[in-house]
Short mmCIF file of C-alpha atoms in Angstrom, two decimals:
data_model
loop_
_atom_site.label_atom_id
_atom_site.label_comp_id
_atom_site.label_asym_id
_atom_site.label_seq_id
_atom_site.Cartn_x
_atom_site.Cartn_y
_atom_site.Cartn_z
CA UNK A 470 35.45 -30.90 39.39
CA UNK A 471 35.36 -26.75 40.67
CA UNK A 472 38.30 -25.90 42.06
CA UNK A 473 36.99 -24.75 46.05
CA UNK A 474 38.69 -22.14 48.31
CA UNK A 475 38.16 -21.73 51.91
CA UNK A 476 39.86 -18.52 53.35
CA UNK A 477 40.16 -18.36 57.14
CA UNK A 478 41.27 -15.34 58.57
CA UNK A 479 42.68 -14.91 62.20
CA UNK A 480 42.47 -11.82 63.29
CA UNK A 481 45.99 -10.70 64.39
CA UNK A 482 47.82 -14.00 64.03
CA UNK A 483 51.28 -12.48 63.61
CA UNK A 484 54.48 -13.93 61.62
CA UNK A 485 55.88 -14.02 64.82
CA UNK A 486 53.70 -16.93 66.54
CA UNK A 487 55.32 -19.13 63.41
CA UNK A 488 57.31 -21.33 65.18
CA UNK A 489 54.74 -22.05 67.23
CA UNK A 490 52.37 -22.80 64.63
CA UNK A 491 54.78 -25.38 63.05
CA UNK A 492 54.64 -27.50 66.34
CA UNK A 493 50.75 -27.11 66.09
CA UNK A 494 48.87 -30.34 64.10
CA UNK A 495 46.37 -28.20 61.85
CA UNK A 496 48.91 -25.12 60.59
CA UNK A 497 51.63 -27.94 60.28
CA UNK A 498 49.62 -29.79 57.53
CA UNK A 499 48.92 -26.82 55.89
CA UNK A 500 53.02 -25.64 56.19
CA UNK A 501 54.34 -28.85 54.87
CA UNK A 502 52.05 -29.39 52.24
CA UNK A 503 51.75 -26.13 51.27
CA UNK A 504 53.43 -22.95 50.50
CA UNK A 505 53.94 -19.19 52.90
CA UNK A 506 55.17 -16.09 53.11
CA UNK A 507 58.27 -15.34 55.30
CA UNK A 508 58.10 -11.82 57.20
CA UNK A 509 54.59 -11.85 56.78
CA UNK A 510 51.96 -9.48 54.96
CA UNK A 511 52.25 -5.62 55.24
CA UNK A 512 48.77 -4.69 56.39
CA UNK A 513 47.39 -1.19 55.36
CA UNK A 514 46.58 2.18 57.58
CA UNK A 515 45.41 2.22 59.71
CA UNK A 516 46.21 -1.72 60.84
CA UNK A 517 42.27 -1.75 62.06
CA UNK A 518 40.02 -4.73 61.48
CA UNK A 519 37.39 -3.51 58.99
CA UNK A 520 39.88 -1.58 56.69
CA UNK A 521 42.16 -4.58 56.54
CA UNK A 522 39.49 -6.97 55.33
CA UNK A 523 37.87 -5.22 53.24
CA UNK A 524 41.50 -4.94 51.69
CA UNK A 525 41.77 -8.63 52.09
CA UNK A 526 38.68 -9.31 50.09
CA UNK A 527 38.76 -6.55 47.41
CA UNK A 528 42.35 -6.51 46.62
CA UNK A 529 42.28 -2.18 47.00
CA UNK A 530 43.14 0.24 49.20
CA UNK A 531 41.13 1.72 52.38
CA UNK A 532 40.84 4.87 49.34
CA UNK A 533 39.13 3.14 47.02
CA UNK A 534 37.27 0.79 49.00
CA UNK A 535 36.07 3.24 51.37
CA UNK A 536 36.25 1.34 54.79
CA UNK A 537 38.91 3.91 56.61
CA UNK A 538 37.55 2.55 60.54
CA UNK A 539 35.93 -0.03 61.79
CA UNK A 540 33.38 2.59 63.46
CA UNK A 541 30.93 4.83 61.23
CA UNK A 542 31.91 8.79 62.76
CA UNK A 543 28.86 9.56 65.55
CA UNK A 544 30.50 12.28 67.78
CA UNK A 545 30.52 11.57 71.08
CA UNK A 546 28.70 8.14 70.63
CA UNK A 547 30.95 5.81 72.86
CA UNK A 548 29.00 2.70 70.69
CA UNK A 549 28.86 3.61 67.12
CA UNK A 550 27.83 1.51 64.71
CA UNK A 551 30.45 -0.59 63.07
CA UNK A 552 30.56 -1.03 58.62
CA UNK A 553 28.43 -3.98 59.30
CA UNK A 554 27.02 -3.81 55.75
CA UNK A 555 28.50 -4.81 51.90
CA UNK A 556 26.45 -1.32 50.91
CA UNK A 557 29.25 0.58 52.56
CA UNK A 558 31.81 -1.11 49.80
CA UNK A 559 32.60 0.98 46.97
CA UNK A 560 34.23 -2.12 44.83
CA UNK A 561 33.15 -5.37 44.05
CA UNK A 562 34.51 -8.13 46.59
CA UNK A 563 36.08 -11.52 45.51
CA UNK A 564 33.15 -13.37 46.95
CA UNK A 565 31.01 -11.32 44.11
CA UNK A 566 32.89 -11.77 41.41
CA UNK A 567 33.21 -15.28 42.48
CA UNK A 568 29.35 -15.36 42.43
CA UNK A 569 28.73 -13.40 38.87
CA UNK A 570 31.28 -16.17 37.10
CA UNK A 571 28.85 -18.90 38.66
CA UNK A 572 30.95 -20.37 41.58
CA UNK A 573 28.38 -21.04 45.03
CA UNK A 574 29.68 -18.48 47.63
CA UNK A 575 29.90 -18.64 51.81
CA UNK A 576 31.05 -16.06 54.23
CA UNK A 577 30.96 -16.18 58.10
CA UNK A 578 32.04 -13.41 60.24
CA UNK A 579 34.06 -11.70 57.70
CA UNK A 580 33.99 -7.98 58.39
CA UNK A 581 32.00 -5.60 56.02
CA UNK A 582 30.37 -8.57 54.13
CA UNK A 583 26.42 -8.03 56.03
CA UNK A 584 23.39 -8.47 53.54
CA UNK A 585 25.81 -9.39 50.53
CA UNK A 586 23.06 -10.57 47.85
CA UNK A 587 25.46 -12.35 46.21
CA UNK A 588 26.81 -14.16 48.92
CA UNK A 589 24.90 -17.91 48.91
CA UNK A 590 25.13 -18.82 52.57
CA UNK A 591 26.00 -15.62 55.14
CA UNK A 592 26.32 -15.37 58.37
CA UNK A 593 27.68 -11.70 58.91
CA UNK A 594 29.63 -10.11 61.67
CA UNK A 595 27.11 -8.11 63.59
CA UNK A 596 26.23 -7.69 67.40
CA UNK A 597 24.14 -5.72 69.67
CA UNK A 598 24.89 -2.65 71.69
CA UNK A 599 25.71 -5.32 74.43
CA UNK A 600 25.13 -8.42 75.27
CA UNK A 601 22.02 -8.19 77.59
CA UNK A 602 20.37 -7.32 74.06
CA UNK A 603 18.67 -10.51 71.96
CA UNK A 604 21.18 -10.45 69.33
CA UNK A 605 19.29 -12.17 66.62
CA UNK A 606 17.41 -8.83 65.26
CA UNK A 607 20.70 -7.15 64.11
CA UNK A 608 21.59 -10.53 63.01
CA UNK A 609 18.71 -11.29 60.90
CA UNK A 610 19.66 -8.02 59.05
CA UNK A 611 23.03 -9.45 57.96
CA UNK A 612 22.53 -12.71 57.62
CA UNK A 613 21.05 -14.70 54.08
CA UNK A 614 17.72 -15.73 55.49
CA UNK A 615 18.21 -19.40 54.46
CA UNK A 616 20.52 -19.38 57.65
CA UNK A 617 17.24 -19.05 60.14
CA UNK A 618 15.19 -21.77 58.03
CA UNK A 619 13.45 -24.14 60.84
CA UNK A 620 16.57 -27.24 61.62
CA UNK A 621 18.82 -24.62 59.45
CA UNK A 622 22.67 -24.02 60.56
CA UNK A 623 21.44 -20.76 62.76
CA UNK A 624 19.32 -22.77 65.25
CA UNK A 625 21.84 -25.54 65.65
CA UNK A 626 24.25 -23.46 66.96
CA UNK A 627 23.03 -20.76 68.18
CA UNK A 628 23.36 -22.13 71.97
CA UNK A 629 27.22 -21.32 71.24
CA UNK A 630 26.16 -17.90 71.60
CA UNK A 631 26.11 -17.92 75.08
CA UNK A 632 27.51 -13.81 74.68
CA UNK A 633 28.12 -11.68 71.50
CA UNK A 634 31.91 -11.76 73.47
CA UNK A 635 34.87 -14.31 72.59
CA UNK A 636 35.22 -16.92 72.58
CA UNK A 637 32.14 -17.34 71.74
CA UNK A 638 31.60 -16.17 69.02
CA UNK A 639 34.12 -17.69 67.39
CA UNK A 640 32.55 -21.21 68.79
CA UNK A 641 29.30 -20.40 66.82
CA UNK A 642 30.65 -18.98 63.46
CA UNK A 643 33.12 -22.52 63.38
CA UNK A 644 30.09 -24.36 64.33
CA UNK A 645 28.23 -22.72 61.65
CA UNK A 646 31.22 -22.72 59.12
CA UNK A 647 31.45 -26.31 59.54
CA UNK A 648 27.87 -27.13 59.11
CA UNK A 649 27.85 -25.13 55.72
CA UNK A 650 31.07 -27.07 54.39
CA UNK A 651 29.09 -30.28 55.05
CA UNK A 652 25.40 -29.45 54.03
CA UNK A 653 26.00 -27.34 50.93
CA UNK A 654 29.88 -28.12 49.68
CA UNK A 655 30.33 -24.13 48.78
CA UNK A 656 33.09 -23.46 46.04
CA UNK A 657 34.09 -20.16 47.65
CA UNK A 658 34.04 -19.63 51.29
CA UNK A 659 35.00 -16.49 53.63
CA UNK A 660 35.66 -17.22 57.79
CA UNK A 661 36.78 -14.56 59.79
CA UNK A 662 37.57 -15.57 64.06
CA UNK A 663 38.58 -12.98 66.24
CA UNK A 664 38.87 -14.84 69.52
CA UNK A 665 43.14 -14.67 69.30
CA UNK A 666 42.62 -11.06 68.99
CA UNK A 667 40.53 -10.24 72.24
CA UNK A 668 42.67 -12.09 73.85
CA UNK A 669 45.69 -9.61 72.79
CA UNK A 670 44.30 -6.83 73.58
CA UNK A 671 42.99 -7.79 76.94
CA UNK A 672 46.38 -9.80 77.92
CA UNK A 673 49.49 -8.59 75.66
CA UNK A 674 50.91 -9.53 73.09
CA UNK A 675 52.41 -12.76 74.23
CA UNK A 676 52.08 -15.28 76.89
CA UNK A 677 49.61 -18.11 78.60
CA UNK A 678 46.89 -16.90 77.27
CA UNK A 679 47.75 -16.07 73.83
CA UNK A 680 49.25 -19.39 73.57
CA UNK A 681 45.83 -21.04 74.44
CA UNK A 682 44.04 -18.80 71.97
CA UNK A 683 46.36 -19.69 69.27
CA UNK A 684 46.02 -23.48 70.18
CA UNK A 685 42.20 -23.20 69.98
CA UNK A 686 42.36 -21.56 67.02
CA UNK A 687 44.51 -24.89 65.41
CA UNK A 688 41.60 -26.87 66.94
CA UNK A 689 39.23 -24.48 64.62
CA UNK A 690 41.20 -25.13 61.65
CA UNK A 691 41.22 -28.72 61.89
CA UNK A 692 37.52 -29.01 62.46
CA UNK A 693 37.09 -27.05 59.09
CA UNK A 694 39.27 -29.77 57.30
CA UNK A 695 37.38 -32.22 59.04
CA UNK A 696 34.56 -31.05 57.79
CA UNK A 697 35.53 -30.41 54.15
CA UNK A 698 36.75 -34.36 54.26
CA UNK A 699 33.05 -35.18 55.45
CA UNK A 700 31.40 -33.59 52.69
CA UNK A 701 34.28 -35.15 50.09
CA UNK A 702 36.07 -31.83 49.11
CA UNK A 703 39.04 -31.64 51.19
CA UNK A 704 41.45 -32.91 48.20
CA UNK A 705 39.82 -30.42 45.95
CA UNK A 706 40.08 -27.47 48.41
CA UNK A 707 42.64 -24.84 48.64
CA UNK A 708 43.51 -23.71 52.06
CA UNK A 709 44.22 -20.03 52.80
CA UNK A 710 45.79 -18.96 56.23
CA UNK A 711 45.74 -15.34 56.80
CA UNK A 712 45.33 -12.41 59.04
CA UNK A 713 45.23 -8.75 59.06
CA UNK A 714 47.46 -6.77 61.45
CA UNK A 715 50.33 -6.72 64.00
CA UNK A 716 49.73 -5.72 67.91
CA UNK A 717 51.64 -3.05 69.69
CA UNK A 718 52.28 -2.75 73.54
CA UNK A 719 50.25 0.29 74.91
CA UNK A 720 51.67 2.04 78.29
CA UNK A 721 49.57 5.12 78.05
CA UNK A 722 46.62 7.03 76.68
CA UNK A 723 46.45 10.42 75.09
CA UNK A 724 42.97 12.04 74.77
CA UNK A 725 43.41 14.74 72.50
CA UNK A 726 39.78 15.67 72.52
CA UNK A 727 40.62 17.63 76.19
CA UNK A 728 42.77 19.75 74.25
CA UNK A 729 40.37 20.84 72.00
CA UNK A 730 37.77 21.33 74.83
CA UNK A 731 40.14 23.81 76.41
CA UNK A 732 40.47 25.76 72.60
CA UNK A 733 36.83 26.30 72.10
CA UNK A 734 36.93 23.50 69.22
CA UNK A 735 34.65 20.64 71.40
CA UNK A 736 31.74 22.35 73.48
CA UNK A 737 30.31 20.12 76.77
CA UNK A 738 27.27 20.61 78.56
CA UNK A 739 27.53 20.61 82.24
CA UNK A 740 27.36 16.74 82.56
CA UNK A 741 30.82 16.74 80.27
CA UNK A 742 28.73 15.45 76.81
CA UNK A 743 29.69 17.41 73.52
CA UNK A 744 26.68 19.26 72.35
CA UNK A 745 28.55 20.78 69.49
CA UNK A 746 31.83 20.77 67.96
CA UNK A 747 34.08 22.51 65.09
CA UNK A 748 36.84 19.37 65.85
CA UNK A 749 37.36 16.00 66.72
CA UNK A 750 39.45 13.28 67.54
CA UNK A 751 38.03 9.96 66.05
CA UNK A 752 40.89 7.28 68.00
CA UNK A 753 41.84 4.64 65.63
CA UNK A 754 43.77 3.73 68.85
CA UNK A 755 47.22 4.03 67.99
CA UNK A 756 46.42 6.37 65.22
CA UNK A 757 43.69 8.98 65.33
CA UNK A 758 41.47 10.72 62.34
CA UNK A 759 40.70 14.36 63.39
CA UNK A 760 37.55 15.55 61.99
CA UNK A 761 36.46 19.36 60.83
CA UNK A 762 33.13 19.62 60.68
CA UNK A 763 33.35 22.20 58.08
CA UNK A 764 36.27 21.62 56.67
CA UNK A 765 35.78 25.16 54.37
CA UNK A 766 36.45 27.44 57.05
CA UNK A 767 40.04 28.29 57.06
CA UNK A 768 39.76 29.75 60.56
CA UNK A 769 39.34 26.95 62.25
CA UNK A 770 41.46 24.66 60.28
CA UNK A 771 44.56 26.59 60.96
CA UNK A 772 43.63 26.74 64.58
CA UNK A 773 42.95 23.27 64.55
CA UNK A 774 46.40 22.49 62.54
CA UNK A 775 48.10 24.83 64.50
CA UNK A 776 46.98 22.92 67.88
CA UNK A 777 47.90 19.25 66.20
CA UNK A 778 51.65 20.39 65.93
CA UNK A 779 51.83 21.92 69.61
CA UNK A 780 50.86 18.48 70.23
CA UNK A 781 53.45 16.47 68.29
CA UNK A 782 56.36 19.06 69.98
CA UNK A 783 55.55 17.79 73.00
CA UNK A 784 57.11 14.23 73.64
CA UNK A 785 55.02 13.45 77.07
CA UNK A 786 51.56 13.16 73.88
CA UNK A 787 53.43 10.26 72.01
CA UNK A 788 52.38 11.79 68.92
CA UNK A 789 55.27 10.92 66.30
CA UNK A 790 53.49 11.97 63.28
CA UNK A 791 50.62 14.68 62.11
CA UNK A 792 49.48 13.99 58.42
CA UNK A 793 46.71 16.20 56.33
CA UNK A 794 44.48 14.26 54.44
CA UNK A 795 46.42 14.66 50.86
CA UNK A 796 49.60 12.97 52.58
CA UNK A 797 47.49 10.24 53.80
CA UNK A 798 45.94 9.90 50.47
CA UNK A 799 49.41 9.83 48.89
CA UNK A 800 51.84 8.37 50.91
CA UNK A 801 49.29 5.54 52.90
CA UNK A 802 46.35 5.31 50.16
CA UNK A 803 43.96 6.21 52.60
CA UNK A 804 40.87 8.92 52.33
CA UNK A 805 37.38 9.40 54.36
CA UNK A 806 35.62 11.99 56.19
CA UNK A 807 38.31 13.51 58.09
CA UNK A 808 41.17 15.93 57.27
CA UNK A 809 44.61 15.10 59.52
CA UNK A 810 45.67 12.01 60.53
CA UNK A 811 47.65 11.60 63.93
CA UNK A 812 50.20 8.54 64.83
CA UNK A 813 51.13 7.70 67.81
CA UNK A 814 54.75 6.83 69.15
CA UNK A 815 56.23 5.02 72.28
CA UNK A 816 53.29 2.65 72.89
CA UNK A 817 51.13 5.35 73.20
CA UNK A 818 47.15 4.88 71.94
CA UNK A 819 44.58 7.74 71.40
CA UNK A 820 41.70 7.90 73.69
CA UNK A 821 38.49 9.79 73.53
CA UNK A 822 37.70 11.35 76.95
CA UNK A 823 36.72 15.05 76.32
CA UNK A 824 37.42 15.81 80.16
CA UNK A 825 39.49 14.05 83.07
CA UNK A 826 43.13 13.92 82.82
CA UNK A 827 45.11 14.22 79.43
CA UNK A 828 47.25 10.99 79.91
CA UNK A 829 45.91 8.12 81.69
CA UNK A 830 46.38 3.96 81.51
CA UNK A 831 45.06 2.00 79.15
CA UNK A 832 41.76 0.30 81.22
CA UNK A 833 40.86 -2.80 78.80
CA UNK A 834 37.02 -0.60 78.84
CA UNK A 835 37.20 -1.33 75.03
CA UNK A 836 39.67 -2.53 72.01
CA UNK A 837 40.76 0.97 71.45
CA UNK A 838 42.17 1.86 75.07
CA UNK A 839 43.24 -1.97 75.73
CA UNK A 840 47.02 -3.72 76.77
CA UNK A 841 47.88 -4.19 73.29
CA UNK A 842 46.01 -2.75 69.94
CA UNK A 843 47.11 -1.67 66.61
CA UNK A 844 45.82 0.93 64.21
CA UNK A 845 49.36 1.66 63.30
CA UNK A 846 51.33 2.41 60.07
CA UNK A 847 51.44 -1.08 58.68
CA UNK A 848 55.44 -1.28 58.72
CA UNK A 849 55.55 -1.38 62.13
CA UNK A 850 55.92 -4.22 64.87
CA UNK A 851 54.59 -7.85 64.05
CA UNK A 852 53.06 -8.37 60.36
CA UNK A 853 49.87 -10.78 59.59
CA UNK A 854 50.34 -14.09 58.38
CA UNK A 855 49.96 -15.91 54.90
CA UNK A 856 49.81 -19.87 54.58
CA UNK A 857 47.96 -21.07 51.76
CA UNK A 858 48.08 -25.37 50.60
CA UNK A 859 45.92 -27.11 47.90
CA UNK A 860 45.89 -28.77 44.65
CA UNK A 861 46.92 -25.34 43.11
CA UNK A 862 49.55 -24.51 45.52
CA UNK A 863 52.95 -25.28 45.33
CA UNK A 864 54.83 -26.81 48.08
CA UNK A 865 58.06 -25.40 49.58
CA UNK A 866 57.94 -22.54 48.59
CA UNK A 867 58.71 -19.55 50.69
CA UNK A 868 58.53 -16.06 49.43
CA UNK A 869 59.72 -12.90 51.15
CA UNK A 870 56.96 -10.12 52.63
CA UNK A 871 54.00 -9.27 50.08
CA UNK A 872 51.12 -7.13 50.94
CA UNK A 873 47.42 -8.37 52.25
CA UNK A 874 45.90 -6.12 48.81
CA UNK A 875 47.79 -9.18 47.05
CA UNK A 876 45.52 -11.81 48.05
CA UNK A 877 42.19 -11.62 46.43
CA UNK A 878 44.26 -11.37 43.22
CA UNK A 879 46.01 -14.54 43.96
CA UNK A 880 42.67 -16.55 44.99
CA UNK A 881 40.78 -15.18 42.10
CA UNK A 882 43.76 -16.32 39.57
CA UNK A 883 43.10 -20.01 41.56
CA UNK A 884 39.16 -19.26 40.72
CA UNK A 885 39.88 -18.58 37.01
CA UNK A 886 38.57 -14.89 36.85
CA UNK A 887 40.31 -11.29 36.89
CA UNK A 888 39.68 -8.88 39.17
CA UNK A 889 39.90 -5.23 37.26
CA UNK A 890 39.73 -3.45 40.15
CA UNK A 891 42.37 -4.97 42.61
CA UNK A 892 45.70 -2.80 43.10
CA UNK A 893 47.46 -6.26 44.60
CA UNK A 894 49.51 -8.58 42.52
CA UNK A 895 48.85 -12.27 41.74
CA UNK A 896 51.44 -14.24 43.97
CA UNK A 897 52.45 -16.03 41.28
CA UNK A 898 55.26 -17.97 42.27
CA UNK A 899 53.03 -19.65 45.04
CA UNK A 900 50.63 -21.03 42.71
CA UNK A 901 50.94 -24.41 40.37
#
């Protein structure tokens, strides 16, 4: 019998919600028959969503993979479009190597992944400008058409979808995760819930409601083993844990962009919108990617660079660190279509206002200007998760902190097959 593997990421599930976890039924079975990683998994930079799993599922680095935000660059856009789409990959993914060495392949809501063709059964992460919007266009781009067939798993659960918000969401890609496990018995399967992490940034770090998310999120796990012993395969299954960043506490917000309104580098029409620019500041919320948009003319970029250090000298910013591109390239293996990278210090996120007041609150009006948020250099704060318990897994066995590019090579070494282009290490000493 195929070995199977069913993946489900949390989205920021940290190390530090462990103990709880090991009083919760679902992550217990998987802890005491299984096999972890203490400290958790160093996440890459910046700690965003999309970057992370597309790290997560390739093995590579943000520079080689070539998902750097979540958000494509549209200056001035406060909704930009999000790396919805596999196209935007520059290396294969585990789920298509999987596929090319003849293994049947699932993903739901796993960033990046949209109109895979070698992904069997898809539903992608994908959702309209906002929710007043019929959602099942965008959808139908993303998704592998088999999942709108007449009685198919898109139409039973689409009344889940009450909102393209959380929870749910999550409520219709577990719904739909569940009904693929027991219809088609995939070898390989993808899940990606971001419920827990909504509820961060909207509420903190810790407390009530946290707790609650994380206990729903047990509930999730154990309706996915439920339904992998329905359709037979639960003692042939391996069971991966994961997620993809820490959380930070945010007490302020530093828009950068007004600064380079007042130099002449951001130009605003008399309504405050930016109808043309030399510079901007693209907020990866607790780390920002300043764009040139011609990054030949030496003029500008030393005004520019000389303007990003004035802002680092001053401690009311929050801005601890200033890198050009080649340092990011070298010392965090990141690249993309911007030239300095800026990181913020004492819980301080990067906003985007072009006018109004330099510092302000952080409102909850969006992910990047919430409570809590990330975006960070990976070593700080609270580290991702790693649980993993199956017929190839070991028990017992804890290792110390490993890195999230280590985990496609360690499922794809369950799965049989190499994958050439992975930077990550197999986690050997997990695996039977």
């Amino acid at each position: 019998m195929k070995k199977k593997l069913i993946v489900l990421s949390i989205d920021s599930l940290f190390d530090e919600d462990m103990d709880m976890l090991k009083t919760l039924p679902n992550f217990k079975k998987i802890l005491e028959r299984g096999s972890w990683v203490k400290g958790g998994m160093r996440s890459v930079y910046p700690s965003f969503t999309y970057p992370a799993h597309a790290s997560i599922i390739t093995g590579t680095w943000p520079m080689y993979h070539g998902i750097f935000h979540n958000e494509k660059l549209d200056v001035g856009n406060p909704s930009p479009d999000w790396y919805w789409y596999h196209k935007d990959l520059k290396v294969d993914t585990l789920l298509d190597l999987a596929h090319d060495a003849g293994y049947t392949t699932a993903c739901v809501g796993w960033p990046c992944m949209g109109a895979d063709p070698k992904v069997d059964w898809l539903v992608a992460e994908i959702w309209p400008e906002n929710d007043k919007v019929d959602p099942r266009p965008i959808l139908k781009t993303g998704c592998s058409a088999n999942m709108f067939e007449p009685g198919g798993v898109m139409e039973r659960h689409w009344h889940k979808l009450r909102k393209t918000t959380q929870p749910f969401m999550d409520h219709m890609m577990v719904g739909a995760s569940c009904d693929i496990i027991r219809r088609y018995q995939p070898d390989v399967m993808f899940i990606h819930l971001a419920h827990l992490d909504h509820t961060r940034h909207s509420n903190g770090i810790h407390g009530d409601a946290v707790k609650q998310a994380i206990i729903a999120n047990d509930d999730w796990l154990g309706r996915l083993m439920e339904a992998a012993m329905d359709a037979g395969v639960y003692e042939n299954t391996n069971f991966a844990v994961i997620s993809d960043h820490g959380h930070l506490a945010v007490k302020q917000l530093f828009n950068p962009n007004i600064l380079l309104v007042k130099e002449g580098l951001i130009r605003l029409n008399e309504e405050g919108k930016i109808v043309d620019w030399d510079a901007y500041c693209n907020s990866t919320s607790l780390s920002c990617q300043v764009v040139l948009k011609d990054p030949d003319n030496q003029e500008i970029r030393e005004k520019l660079e000389n303007l990003l250090y004035q802002m680092r000298k001053n401690p009311a910013y929050g801005v601890e660190s200033v890198f050009t591109k080649e340092e990011a390239e070298r010392e965090q293996h990141l690249t993309g279509d911007f030239d300095y990278v800026l990181e913020g210090k004492d819980s301080t996120s990067f906003g985007a206002a072009c006018t109004g007041e330099l510092i302000v609150r952080p409102d909850n009006s969006d992910y990047k200007f919430s409570v809590a948020s990330h975006g960070h250099l990976p070593h700080k704060g609270p580290q991702p998760v790693f649980m993993m318990a199956g017929p190839d897994v070991k028990e017992n066995v804890v290792i110390p902190r490993q890195r999230i590019i280590d985990e496609a090579p360690t499922f794809a070494k369950i799965l049989g097959f190499p994958m050439p282009q992975a930077k990550g290490r197999v986690m050997e000493e997990l695996l039977n």
